[in-house]
mmCIF file of C-alpha atoms in Angstrom:
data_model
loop_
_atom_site.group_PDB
_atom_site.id
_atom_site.type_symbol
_atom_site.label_atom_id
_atom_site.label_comp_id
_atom_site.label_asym_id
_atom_site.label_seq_id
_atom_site.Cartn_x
_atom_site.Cartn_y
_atom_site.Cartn_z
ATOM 1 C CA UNK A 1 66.639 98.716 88.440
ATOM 2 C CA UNK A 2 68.922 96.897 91.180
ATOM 3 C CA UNK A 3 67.068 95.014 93.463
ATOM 4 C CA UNK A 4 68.833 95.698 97.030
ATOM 5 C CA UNK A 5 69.275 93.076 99.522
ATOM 6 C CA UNK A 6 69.012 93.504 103.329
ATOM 7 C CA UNK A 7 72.027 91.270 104.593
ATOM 8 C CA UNK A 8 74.214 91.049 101.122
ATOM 9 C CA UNK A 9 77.269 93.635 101.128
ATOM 10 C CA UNK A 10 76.153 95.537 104.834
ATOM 11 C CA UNK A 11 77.319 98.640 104.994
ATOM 12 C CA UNK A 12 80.140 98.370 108.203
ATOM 13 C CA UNK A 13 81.471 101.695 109.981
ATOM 14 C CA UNK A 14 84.864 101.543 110.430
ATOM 15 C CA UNK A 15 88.757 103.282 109.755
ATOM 16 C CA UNK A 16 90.951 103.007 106.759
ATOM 17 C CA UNK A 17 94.485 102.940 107.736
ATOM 18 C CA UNK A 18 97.356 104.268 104.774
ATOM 19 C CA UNK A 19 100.609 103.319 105.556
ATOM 20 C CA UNK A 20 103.602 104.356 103.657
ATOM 21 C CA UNK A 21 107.498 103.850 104.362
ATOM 22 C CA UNK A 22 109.881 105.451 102.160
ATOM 23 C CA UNK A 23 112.164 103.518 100.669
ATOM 24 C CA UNK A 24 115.731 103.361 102.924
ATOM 25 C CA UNK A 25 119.180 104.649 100.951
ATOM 26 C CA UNK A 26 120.775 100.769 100.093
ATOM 27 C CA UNK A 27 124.238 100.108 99.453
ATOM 28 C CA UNK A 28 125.008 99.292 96.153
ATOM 29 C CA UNK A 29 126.484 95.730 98.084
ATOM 30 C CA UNK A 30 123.340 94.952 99.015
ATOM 31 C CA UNK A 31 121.919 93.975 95.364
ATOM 32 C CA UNK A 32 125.185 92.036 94.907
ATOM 33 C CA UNK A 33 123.910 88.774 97.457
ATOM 34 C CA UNK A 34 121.857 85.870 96.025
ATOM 35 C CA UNK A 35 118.497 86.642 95.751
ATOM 36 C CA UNK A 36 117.023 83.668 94.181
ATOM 37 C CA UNK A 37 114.462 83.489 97.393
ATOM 38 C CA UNK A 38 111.646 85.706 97.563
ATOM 39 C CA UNK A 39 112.981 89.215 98.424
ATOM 40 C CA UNK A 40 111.085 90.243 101.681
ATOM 41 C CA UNK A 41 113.053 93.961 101.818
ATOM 42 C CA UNK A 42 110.616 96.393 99.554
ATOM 43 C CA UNK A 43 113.656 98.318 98.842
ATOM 44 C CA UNK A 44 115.721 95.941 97.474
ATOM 45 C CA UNK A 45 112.740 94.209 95.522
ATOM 46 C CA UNK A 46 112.318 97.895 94.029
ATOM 47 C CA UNK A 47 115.988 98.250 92.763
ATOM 48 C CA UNK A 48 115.838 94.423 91.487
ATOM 49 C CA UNK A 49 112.531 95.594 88.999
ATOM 50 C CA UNK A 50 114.256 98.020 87.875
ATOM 51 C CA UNK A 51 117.915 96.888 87.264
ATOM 52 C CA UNK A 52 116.787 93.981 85.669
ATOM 53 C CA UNK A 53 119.045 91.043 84.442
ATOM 54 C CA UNK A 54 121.880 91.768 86.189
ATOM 55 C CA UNK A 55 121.360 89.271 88.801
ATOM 56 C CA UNK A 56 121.819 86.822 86.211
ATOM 57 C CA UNK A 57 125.193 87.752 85.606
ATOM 58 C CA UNK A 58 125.867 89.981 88.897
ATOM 59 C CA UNK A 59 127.342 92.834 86.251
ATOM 60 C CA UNK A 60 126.216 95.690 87.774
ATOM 61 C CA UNK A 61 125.863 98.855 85.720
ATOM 62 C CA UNK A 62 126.779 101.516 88.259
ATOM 63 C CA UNK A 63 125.330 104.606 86.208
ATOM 64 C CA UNK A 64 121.876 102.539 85.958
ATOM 65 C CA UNK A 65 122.019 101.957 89.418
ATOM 66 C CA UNK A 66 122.717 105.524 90.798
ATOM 67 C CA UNK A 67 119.976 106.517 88.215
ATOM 68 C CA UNK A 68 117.817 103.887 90.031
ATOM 69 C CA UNK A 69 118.815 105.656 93.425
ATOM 70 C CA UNK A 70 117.433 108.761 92.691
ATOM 71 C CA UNK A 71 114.541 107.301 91.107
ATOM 72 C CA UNK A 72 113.947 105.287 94.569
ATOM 73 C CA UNK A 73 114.304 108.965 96.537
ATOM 74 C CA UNK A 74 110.917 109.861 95.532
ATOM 75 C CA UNK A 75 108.824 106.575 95.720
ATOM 76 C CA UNK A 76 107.382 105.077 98.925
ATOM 77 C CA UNK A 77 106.091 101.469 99.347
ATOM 78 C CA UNK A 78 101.936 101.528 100.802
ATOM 79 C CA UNK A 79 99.550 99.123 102.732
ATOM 80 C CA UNK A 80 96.152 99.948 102.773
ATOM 81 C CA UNK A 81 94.513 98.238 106.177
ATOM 82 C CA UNK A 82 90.823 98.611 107.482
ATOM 83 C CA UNK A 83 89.229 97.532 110.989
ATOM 84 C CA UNK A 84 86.255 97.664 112.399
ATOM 85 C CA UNK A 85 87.208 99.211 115.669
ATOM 86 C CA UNK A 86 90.104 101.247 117.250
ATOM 87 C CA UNK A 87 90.826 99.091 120.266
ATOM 88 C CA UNK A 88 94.036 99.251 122.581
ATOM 89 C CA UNK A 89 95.152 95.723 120.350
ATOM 90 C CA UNK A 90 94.745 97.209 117.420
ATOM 91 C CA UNK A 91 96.990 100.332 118.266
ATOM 92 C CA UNK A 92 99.501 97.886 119.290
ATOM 93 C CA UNK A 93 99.671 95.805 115.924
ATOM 94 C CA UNK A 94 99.193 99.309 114.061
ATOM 95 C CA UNK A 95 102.488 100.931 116.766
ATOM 96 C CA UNK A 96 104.500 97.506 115.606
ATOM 97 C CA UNK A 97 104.238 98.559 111.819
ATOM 98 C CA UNK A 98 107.192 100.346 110.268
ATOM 99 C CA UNK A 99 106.043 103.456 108.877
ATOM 100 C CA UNK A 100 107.056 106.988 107.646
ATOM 101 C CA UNK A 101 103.803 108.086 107.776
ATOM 102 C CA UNK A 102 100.324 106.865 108.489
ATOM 103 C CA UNK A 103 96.625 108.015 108.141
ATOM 104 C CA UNK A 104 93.532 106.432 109.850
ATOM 105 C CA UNK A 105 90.361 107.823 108.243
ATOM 106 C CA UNK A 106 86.637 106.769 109.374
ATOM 107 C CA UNK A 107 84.232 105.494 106.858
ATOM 108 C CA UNK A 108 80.850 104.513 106.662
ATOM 109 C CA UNK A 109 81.534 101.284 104.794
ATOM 110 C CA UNK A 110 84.955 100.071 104.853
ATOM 111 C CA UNK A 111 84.840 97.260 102.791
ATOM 112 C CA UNK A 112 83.995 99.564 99.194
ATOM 113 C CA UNK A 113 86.282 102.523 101.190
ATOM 114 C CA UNK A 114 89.011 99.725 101.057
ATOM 115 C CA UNK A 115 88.389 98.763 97.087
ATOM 116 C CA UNK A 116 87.803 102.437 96.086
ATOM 117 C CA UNK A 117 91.197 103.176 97.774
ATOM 118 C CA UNK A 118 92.709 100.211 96.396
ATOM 119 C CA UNK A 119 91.875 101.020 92.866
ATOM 120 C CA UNK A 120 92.907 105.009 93.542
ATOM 121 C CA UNK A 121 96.238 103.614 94.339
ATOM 122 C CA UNK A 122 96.885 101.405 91.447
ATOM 123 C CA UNK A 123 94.851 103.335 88.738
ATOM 124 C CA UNK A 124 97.243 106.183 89.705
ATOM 125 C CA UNK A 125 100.617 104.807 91.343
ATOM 126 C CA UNK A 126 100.701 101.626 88.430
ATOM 127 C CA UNK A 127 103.856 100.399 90.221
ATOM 128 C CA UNK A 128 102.340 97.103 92.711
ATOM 129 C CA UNK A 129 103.009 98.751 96.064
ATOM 130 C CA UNK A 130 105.037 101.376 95.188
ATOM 131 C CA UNK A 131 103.632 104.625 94.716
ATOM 132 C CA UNK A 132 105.669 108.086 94.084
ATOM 133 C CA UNK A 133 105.753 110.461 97.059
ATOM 134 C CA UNK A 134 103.598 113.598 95.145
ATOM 135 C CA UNK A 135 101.001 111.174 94.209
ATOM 136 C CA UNK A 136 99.922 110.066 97.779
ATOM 137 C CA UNK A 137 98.710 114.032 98.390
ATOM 138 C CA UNK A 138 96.461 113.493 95.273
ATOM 139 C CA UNK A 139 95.057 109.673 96.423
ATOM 140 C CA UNK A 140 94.812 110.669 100.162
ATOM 141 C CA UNK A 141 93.533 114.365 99.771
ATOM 142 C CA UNK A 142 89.638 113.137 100.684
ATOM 143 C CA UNK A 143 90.352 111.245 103.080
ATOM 144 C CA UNK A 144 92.655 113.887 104.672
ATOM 145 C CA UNK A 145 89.973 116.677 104.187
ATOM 146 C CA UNK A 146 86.539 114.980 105.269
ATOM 147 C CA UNK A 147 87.239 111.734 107.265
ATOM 148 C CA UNK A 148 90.500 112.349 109.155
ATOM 149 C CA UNK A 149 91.203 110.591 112.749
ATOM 150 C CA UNK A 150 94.490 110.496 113.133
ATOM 151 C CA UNK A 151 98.047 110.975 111.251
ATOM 152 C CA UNK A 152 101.231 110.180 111.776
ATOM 153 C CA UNK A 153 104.679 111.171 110.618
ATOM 154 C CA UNK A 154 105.633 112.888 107.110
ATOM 155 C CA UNK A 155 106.945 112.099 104.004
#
């Protein structure tokens, strides 16, 4: 039997926030410039995995790549967030956030909310922070359901 402890691992009410952007259409220019620095544009890092060694050589193969651009149509980059309150600053920091969709969902104790939707997302999307647009439904679908607050956008 596990013993339970009064101040280890409190229980803290709070909101979950989902946010997803979907990845922009790129020109195929764009994966032609040096990116030996750490690509900060999720879109472009998402075309680089998947081309591959091209960069090395900057040969692009352009039926790879146009397969690569309808791959891209149907993914969406994620952040999962949490807070312990919905104050007027953090509606500001969440309004500054690029987004093509968001979801803000109470819970009783966000910290294991946070790691239980944290492993939903890579046990299921298995692509860092990129996650297909069908599958989101299937992760958020709980959350939606029984611990809405607010949502934003569409994908």
């Amino acid at each position: 039997m596990t013993k339970r402890f009064a101040n280890l691992n409190p229980a803290i009410s709070g909101y979950l926030i989902f946010v997803f952007q979907k990845l922009r259409n790129i020109q195929f220019s764009e994966l032609l410039k040096d990116h030996n620095k750490a690509v900060l544009d999720p879109t472009i890092d998402f075309y680089l995995e998947r081309l591959g060694s091209f960069l090395y050589h900057k040969d692009l193969d352009l039926h790879k790549a146009n397969r690569v651009k309808e791959i891209a149509k149907h993914y969406t980059t994620y952040q999962v967030f949490y807070t312990d309150t919905m104050d007027s600053q953090t509606e500001s920091e969440l309004a500054s956030i690029a987004h093509s969709y968001m979801l803000i969902a109470h819970s009783e104790n966000i910290v294991r909310g946070y790691q239980q939707a944290l492993y939903d997302f890579h046990r299921i999307c298995k692509n860092g922070t990129y996650c297909k647009i069908k599958d989101t439904s299937k992760i958020l679908s709980i959350h939606r359901k029984y611990f809405l607050y607010h949502e934003l956008g569409s994908l």
